[in-house]
Coordinates of C-alpha atoms in Angstrom, one line a residue:
Chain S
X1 CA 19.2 7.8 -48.4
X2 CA 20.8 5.0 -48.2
X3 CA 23.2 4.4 -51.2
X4 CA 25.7 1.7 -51.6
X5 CA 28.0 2.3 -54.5
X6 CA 30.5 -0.2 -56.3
X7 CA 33.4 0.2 -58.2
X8 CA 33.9 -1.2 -60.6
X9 CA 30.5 -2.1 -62.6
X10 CA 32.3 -4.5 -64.7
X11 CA 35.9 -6.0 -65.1
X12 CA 37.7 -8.5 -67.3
X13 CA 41.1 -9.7 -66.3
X14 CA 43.1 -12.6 -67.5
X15 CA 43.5 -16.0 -65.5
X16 CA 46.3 -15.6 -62.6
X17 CA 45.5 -11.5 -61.9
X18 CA 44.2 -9.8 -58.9
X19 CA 41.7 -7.8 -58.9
X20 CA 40.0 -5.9 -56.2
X21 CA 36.4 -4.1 -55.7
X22 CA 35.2 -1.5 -53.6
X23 CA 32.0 -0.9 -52.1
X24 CA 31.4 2.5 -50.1
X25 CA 28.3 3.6 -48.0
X26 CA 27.9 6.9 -49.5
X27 CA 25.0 8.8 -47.0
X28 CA 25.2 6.3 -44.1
X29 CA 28.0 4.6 -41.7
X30 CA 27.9 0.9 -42.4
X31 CA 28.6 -0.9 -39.1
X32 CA 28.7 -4.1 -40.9
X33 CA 29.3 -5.4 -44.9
X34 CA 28.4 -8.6 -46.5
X35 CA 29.6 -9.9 -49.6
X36 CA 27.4 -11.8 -51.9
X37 CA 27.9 -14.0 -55.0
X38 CA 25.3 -14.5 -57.5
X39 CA 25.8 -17.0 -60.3
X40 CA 23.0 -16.8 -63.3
X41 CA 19.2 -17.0 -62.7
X42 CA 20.4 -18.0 -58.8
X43 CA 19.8 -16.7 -55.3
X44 CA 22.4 -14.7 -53.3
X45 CA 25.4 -16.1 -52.1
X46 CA 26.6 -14.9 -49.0
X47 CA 30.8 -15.1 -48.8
X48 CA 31.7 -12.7 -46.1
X49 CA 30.7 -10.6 -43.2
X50 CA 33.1 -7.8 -42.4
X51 CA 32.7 -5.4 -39.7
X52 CA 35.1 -2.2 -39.3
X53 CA 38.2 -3.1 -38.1
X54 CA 38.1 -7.1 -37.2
X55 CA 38.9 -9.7 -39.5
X56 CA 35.9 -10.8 -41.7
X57 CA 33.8 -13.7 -40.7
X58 CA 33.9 -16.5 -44.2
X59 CA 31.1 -18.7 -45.1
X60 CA 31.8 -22.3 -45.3
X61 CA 33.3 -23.3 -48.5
X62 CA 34.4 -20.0 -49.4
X63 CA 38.4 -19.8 -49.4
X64 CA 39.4 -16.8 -47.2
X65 CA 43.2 -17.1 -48.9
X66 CA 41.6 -16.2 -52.8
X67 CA 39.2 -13.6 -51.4
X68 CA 40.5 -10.9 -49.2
X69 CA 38.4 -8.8 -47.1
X70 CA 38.9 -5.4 -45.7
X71 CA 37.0 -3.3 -43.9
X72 CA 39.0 -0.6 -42.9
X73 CA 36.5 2.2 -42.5
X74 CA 32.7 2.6 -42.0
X75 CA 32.2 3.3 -45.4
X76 CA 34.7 1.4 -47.5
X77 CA 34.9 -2.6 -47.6
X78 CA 36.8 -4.1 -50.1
X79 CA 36.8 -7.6 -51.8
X80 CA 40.1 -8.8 -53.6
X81 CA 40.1 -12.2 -55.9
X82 CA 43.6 -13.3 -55.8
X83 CA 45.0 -15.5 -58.5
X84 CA 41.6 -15.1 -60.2
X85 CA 40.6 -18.0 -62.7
X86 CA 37.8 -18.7 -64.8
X87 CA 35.4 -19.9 -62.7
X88 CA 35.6 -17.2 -60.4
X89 CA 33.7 -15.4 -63.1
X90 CA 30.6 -14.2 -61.3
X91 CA 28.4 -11.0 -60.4
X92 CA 29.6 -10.0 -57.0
X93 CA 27.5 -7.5 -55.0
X94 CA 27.8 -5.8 -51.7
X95 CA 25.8 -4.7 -49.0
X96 CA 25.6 -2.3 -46.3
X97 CA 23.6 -2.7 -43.0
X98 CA 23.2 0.6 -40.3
X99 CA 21.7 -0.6 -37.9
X100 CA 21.7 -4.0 -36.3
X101 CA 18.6 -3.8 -34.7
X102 CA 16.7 -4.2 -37.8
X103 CA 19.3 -5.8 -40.1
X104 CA 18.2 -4.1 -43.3
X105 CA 20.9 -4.8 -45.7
X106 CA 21.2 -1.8 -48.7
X107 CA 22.7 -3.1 -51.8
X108 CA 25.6 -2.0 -53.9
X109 CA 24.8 -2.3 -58.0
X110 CA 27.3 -5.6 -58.2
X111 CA 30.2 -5.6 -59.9
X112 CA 30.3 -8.4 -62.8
X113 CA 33.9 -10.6 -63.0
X114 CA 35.0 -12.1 -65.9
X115 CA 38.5 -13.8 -65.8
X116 CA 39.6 -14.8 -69.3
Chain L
X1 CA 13.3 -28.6 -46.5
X2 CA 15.3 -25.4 -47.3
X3 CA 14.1 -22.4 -44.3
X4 CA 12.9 -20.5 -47.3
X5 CA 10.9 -21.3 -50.3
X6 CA 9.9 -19.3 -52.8
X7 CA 7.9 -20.1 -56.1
X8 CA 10.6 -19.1 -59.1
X9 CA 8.2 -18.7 -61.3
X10 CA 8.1 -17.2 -64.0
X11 CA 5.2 -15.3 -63.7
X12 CA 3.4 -13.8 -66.2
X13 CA 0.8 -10.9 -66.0
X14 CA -1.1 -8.0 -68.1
X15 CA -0.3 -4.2 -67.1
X16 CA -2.5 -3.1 -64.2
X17 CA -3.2 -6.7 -62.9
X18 CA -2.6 -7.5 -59.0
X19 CA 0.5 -9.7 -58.6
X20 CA 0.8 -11.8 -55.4
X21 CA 4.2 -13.1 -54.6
X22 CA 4.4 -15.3 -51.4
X23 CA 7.5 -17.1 -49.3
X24 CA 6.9 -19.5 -46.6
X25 CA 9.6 -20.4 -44.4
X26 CA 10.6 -22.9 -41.5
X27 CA 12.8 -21.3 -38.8
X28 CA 10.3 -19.8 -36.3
X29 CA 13.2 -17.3 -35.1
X30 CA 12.9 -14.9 -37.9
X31 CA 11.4 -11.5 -37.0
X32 CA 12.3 -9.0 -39.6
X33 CA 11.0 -9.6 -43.2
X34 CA 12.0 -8.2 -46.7
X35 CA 11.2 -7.7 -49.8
X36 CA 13.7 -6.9 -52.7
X37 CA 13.4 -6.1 -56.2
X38 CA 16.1 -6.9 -58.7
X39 CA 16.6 -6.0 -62.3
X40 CA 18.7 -8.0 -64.7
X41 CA 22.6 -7.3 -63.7
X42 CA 21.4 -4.9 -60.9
X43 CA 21.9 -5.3 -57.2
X44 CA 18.6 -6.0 -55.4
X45 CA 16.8 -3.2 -54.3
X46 CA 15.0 -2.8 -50.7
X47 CA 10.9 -2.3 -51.7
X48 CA 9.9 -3.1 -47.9
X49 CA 10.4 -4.1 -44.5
X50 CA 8.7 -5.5 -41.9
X51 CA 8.8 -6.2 -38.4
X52 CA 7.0 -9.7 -37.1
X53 CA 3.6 -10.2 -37.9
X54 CA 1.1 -7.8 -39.5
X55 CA 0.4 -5.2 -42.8
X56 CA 2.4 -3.2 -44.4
X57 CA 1.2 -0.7 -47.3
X58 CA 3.7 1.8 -49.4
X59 CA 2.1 2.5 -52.9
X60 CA 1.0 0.1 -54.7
X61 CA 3.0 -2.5 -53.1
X62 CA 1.7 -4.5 -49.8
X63 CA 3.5 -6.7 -47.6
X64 CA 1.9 -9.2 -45.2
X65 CA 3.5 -11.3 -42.4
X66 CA 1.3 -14.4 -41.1
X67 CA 4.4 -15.8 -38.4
X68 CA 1.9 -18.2 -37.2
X69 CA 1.4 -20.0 -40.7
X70 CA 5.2 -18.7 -41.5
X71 CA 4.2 -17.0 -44.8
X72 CA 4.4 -14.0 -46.5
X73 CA 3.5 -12.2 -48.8
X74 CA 3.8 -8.8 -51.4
X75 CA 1.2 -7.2 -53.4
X76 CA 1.4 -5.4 -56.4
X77 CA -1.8 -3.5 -57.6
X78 CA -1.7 -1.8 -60.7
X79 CA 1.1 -3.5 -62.2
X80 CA 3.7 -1.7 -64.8
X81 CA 5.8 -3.0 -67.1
X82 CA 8.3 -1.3 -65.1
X83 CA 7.9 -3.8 -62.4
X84 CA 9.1 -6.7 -64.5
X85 CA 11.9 -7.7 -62.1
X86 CA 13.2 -10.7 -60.0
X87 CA 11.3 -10.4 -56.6
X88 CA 13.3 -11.7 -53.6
X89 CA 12.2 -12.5 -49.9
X90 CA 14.9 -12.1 -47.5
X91 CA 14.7 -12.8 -44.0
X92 CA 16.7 -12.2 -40.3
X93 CA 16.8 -12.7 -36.3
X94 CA 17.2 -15.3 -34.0
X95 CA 20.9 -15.2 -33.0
X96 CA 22.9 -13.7 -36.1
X97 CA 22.3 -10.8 -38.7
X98 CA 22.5 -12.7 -42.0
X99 CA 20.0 -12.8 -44.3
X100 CA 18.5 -15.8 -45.5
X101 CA 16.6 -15.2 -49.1
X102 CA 14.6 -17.1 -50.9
X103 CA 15.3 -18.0 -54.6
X104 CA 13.4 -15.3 -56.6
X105 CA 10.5 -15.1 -58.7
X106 CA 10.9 -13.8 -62.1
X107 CA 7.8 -11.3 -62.7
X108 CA 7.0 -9.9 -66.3
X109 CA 4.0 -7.4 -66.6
X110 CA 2.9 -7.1 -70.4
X111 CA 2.1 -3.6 -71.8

């Protein structure tokens, strides 16, 4: 149980494209998705909180404009890089949580950006 | 001081050796404890949880909570090749649901 899925795995787009990623609970209902960066040989980035239906909660410093979140059932978030550029380049990875009383967090297999 | 620390390693071990991974931590708040494993271009992977203070055992691996010295720990007995991963602690509570994790430790087990 338990399964977070991503779509896609991997994606190359040229600089100035959109591109958008989902990230589905498959056996559970999320009540709340993060979305992480991960940058090389580095810790998890947290970027976003989204719960179903409300706006998503942005860390500071990440630019709620270039990524949109939205969470529009309890299964499906998604994460679009607008006007992606080079250094947007990253390994972006989801996670689900059920239940807020423990906050377990199930991961999605990241989805790995490159932006030519 | 960052409210997590974690060693990055890397750590190196023979096949079947215990490994012993360890966080410490600063914000007293945090209640709920876990450990995730993650392969190369993977997304990390939920090995255990653990709720305040005390022992957990699944397998081979063991987790250990010590709030009072804010440290913890996993153990790996019998290590596999297959466990060569990045290790992360994570941690929650206090008055949001984030996660705060610590840096990873690269593990290799040699066959």
């Amino acid at each position: 149980g338990a399964v977070v899925s991503q779509h896609p795995s991997w994606v190359i787009c040229k600089s100035g494209t959109s591109v958008k990623i989902e990230c589905r609970s498959l056996d559970f209902q999320a009540t709340t998705m993060f979305w992480y960066r991960q940058f090389p040989k580095q810790s998890l980035m947290l970027m976003a909180t989204s719960n179903e239906g409300s706006k998503a909660t942005y860390e500071q410093g990440v630019e709620k404009d270039k990524f949109l979140i939205n969470h529009a059932s309890l299964t499906l978030s998604t994460l679009t890089v607008t006007s992606a550029h080079p250094e947007d380049s990253s390994f972006y990875i989801c996670s689900a949580s059920a239940d807020r009383g423990t906050d377990t967090q199930y991961f999605g297999p990241g989805t790995r950006l490159t932006v030519l | 001081q960052k409210e997590v620390e974690q060693d990055p390693g890397p750590l190196s071990v023979p096949e079947g050796a215990i490994v012993s991974l360890n966080c410490t931590y600063s914000n007293s708040a945090f209640q709920y404890f876990m450990w995730y494993r993650q392969y190369s271009r993977k997304g990390p992977e939920l090995l255990m949880y653990t709720y305040s203070s005390g022992n957990k055992e699944d397998g081979r691996f063991t987790a250990q909570v010590d709030k009072s010295s804010k440290y913890i720990s996993l153990f790996i007995r019998d290590s596999q090749p297959s466990d060569s991963a990045t290790y992360l602690c994570a941690m929650s509570g206090g008055s949001n649901y984030k996660l705060t994790f610590g840096k990873g430790t690269l593990l290799t087990v040699n066959p």
